[in-house]
mmCIF file of C-alpha atoms in Angstrom:
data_model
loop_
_atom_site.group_PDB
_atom_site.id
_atom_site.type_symbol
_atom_site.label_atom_id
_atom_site.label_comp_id
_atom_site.label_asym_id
_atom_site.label_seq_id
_atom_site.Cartn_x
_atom_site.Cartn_y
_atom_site.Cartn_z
ATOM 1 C CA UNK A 1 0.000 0.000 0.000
ATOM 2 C CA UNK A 2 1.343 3.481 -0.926
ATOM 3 C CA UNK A 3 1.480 6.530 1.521
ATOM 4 C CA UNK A 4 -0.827 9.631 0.042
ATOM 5 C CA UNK A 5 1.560 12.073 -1.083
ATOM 6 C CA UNK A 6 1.220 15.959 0.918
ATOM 7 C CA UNK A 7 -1.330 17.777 -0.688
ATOM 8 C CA UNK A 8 -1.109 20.577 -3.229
ATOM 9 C CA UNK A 9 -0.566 23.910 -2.512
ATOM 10 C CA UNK A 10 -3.851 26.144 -1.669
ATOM 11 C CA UNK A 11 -3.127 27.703 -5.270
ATOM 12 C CA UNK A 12 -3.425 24.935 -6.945
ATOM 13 C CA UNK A 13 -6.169 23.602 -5.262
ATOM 14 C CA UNK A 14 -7.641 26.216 -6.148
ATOM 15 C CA UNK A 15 -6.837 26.372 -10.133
ATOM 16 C CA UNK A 16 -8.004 22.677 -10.316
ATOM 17 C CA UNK A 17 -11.205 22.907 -8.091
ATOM 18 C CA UNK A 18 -14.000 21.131 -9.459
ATOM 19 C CA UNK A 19 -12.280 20.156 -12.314
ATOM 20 C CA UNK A 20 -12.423 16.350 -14.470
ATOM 21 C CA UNK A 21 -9.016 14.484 -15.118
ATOM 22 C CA UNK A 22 -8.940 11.274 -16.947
ATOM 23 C CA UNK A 23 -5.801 9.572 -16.317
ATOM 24 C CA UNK A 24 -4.886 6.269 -18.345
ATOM 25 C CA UNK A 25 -2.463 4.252 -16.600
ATOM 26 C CA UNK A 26 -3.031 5.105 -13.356
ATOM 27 C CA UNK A 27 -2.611 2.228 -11.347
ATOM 28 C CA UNK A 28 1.136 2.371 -10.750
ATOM 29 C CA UNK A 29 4.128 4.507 -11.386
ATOM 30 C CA UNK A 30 4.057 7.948 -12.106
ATOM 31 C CA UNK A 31 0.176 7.861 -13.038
ATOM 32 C CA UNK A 32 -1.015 6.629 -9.602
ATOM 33 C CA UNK A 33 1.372 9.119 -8.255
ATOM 34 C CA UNK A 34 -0.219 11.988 -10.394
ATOM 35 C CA UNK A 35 -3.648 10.219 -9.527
ATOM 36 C CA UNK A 36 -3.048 10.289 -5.922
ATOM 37 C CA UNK A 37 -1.748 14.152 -5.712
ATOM 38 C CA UNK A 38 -4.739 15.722 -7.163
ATOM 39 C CA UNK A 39 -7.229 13.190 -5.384
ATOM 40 C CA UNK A 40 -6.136 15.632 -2.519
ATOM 41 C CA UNK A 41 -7.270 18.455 -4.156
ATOM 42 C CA UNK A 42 -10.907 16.972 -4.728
ATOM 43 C CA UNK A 43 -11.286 16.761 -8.265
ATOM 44 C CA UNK A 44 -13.181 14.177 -10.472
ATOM 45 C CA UNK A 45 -11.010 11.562 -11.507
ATOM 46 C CA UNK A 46 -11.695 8.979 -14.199
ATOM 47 C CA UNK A 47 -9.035 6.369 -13.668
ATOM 48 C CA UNK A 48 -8.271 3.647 -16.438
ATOM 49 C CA UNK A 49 -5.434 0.844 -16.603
ATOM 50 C CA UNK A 50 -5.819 -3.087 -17.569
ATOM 51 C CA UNK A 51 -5.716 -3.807 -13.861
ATOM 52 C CA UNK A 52 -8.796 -3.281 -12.020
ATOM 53 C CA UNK A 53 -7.903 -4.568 -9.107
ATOM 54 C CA UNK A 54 -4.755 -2.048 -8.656
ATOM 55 C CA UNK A 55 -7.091 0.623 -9.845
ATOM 56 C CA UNK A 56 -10.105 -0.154 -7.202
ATOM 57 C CA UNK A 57 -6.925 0.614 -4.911
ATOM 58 C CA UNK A 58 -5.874 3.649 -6.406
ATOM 59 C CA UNK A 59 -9.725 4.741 -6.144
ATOM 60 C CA UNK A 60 -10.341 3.903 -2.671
ATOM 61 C CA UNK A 61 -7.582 6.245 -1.715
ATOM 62 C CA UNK A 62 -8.389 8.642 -3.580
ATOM 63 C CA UNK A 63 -12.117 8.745 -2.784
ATOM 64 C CA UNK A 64 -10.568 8.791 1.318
ATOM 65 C CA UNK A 65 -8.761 11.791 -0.199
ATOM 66 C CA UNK A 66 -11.198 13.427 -0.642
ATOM 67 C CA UNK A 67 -12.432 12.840 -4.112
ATOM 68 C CA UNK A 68 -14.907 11.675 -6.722
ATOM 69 C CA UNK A 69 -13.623 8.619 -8.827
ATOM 70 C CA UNK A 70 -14.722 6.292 -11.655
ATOM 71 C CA UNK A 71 -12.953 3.458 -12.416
ATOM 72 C CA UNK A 72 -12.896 2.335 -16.204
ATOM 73 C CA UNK A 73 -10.910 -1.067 -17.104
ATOM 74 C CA UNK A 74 -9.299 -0.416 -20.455
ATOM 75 C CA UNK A 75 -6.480 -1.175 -22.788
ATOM 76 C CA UNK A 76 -5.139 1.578 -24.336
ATOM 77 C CA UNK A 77 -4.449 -0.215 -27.274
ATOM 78 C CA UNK A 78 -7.754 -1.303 -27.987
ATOM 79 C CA UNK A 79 -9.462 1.777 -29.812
ATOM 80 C CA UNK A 80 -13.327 0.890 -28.751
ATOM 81 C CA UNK A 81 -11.889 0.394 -24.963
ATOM 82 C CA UNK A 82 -10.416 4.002 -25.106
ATOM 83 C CA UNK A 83 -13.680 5.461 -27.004
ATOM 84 C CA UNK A 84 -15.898 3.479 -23.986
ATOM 85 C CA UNK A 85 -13.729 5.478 -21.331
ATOM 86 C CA UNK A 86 -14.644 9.258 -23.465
ATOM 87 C CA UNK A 87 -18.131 8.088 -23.176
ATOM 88 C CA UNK A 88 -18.020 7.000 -19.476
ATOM 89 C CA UNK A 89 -16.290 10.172 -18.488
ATOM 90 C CA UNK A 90 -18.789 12.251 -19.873
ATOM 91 C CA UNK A 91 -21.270 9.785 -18.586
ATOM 92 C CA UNK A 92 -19.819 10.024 -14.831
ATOM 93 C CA UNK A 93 -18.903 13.630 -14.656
ATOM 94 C CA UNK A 94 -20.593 16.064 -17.828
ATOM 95 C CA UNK A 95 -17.157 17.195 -19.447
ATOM 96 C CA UNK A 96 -13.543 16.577 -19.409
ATOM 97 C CA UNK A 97 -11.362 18.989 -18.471
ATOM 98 C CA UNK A 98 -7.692 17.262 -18.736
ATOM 99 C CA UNK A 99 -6.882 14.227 -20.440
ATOM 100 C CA UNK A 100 -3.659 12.551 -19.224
ATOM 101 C CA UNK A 101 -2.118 9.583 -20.988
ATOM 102 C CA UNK A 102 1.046 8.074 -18.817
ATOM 103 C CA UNK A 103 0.723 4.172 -20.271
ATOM 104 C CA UNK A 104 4.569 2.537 -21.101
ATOM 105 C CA UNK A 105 5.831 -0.830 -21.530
ATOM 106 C CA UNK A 106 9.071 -1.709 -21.930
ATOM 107 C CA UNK A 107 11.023 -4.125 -23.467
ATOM 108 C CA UNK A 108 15.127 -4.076 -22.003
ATOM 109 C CA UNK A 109 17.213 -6.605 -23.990
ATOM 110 C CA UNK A 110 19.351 -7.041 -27.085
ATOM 111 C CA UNK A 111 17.197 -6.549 -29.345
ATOM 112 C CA UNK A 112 17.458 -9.054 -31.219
ATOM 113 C CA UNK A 113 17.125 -11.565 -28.168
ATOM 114 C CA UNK A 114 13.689 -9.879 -26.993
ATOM 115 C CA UNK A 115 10.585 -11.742 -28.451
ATOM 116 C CA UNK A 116 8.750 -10.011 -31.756
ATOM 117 C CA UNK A 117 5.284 -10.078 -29.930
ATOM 118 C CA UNK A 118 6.874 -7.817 -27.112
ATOM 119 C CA UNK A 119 8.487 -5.212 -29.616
ATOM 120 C CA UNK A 120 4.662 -5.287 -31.111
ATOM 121 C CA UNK A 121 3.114 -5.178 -27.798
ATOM 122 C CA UNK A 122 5.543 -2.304 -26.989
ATOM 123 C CA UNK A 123 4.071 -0.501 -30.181
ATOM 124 C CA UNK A 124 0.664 -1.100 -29.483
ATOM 125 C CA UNK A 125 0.702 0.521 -26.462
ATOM 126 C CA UNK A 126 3.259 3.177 -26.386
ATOM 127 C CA UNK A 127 2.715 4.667 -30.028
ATOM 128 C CA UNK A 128 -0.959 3.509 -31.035
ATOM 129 C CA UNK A 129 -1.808 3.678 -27.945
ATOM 130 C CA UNK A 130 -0.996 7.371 -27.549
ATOM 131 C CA UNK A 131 -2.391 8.071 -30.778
ATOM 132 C CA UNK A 132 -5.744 6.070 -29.699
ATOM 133 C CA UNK A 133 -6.089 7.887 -26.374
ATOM 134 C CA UNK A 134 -5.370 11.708 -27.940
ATOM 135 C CA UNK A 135 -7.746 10.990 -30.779
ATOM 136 C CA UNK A 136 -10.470 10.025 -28.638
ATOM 137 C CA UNK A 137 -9.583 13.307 -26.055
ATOM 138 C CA UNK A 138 -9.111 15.728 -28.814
ATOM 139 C CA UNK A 139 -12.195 14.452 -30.532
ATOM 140 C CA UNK A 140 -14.066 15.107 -27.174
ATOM 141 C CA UNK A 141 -12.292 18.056 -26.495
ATOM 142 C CA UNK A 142 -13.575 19.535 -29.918
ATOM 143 C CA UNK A 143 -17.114 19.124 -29.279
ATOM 144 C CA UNK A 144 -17.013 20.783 -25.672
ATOM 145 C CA UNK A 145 -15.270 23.750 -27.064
ATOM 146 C CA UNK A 146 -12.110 23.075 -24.273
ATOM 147 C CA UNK A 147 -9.751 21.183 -22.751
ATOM 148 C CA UNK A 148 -6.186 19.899 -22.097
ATOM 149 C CA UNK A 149 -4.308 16.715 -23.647
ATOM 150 C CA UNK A 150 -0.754 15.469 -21.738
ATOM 151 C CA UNK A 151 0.947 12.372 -23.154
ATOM 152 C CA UNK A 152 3.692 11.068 -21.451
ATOM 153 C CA UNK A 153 6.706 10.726 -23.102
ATOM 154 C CA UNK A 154 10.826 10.028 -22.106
ATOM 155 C CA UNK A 155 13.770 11.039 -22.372
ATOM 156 C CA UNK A 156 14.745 8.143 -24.450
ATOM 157 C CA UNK A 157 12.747 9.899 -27.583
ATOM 158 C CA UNK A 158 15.856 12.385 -27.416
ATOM 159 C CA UNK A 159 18.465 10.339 -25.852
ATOM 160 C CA UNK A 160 18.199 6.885 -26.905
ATOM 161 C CA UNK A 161 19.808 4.112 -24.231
ATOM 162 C CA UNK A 162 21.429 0.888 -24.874
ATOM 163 C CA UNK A 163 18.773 -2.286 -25.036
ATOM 164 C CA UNK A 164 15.631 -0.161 -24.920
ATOM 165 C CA UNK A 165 15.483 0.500 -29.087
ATOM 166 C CA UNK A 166 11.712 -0.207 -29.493
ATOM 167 C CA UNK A 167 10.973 1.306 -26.188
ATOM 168 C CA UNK A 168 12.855 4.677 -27.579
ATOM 169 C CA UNK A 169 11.551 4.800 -30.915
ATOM 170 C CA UNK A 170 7.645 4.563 -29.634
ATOM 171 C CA UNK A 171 8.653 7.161 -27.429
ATOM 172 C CA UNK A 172 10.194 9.286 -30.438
ATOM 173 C CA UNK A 173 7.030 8.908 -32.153
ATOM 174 C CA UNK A 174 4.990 10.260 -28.895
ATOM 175 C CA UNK A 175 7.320 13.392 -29.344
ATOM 176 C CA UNK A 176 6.979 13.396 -32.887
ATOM 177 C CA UNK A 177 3.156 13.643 -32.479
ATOM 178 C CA UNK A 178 2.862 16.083 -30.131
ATOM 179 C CA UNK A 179 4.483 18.213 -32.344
ATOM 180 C CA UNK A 180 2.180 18.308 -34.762
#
């Protein structure tokens, strides 16, 4: 179980009050982190990973926090699960306000010696993925006239490191998109 982080500053509780997030990949790393530190400012949160039963964690500590929270199941890389998580959101909570995706795998190895169905899982996540998440939060983001997309990305889009050659160049392509 993970200790609560301290909770924002009275400014930013503030500039976030009554606000919707929808965070995919929240059930570990830096997206239940994120999760967790604005649970204690009391906004809506619509939380989404494959693992539900990590996530019904996530939630119950964040609703202790202080906050509203659905829980949607849903692989990233599966296009109608991210479009069923838009539709929940604005189900659950009217609009959308912020849209983050933080979803990685990775895949450390020679590359040669690391399975083709990993490098493709790899893909499917980290690049389509991306692409499957901001199309479905820009699309939604369109018709309500607002709102604010953050994919996570790495330093290894810039700086590629040894063994992690699919893991960089999904990440590259995350930069590469957000550029446009």
């Amino acid at each position: 179980m993970s200790q609560m982080p301290k909770p924002l500053s009275r400014a930013h509780r503030e500039a976030v009050a009554g606000k919707t997030y929808v965070l995919l990949g929240a059930s570990s790393g830096l997206g239940r982190g994120v999760t967790l530190k604005l649970a204690t400012a009391g906004v809506n949160l619509v939380i989404a990973a494959r693992r539900t039963e990590a996530l019904n964690d996530v939630a119950r500590q964040a609703t202790e926090a202080g906050s509203q929270v659905s829980v949607v199941t849903t692989d990233i890389s599966q296009p109608k699960d991210v479009q069923y998580l838009s539709e929940e959101a604005v189900r659950q909570f009217g609009t959308v306000d912020v849209w983050i995706n933080f979803v990685g795998v990775g895949a450390i190895g020679p590359f040669w010696d690391i399975p083709i169905e990993d490098h493709a899982r790899l893909i499917d996540v980290n690049l389509k993925g991306i692409i499957f998440g901001s199309h479905a939060a820009l699309k939604l983001f369109r018709s309500q006239g607002y709102g604010t997309l953050v994919n996570l990305g790495s330093i290894d889009s810039e700086v590629p490191l040894a063994y992690q050659g699919s893991y960089s160049a999904s990440k590259a392509g995350v930069l590469s998109l957000d550029a446009c």
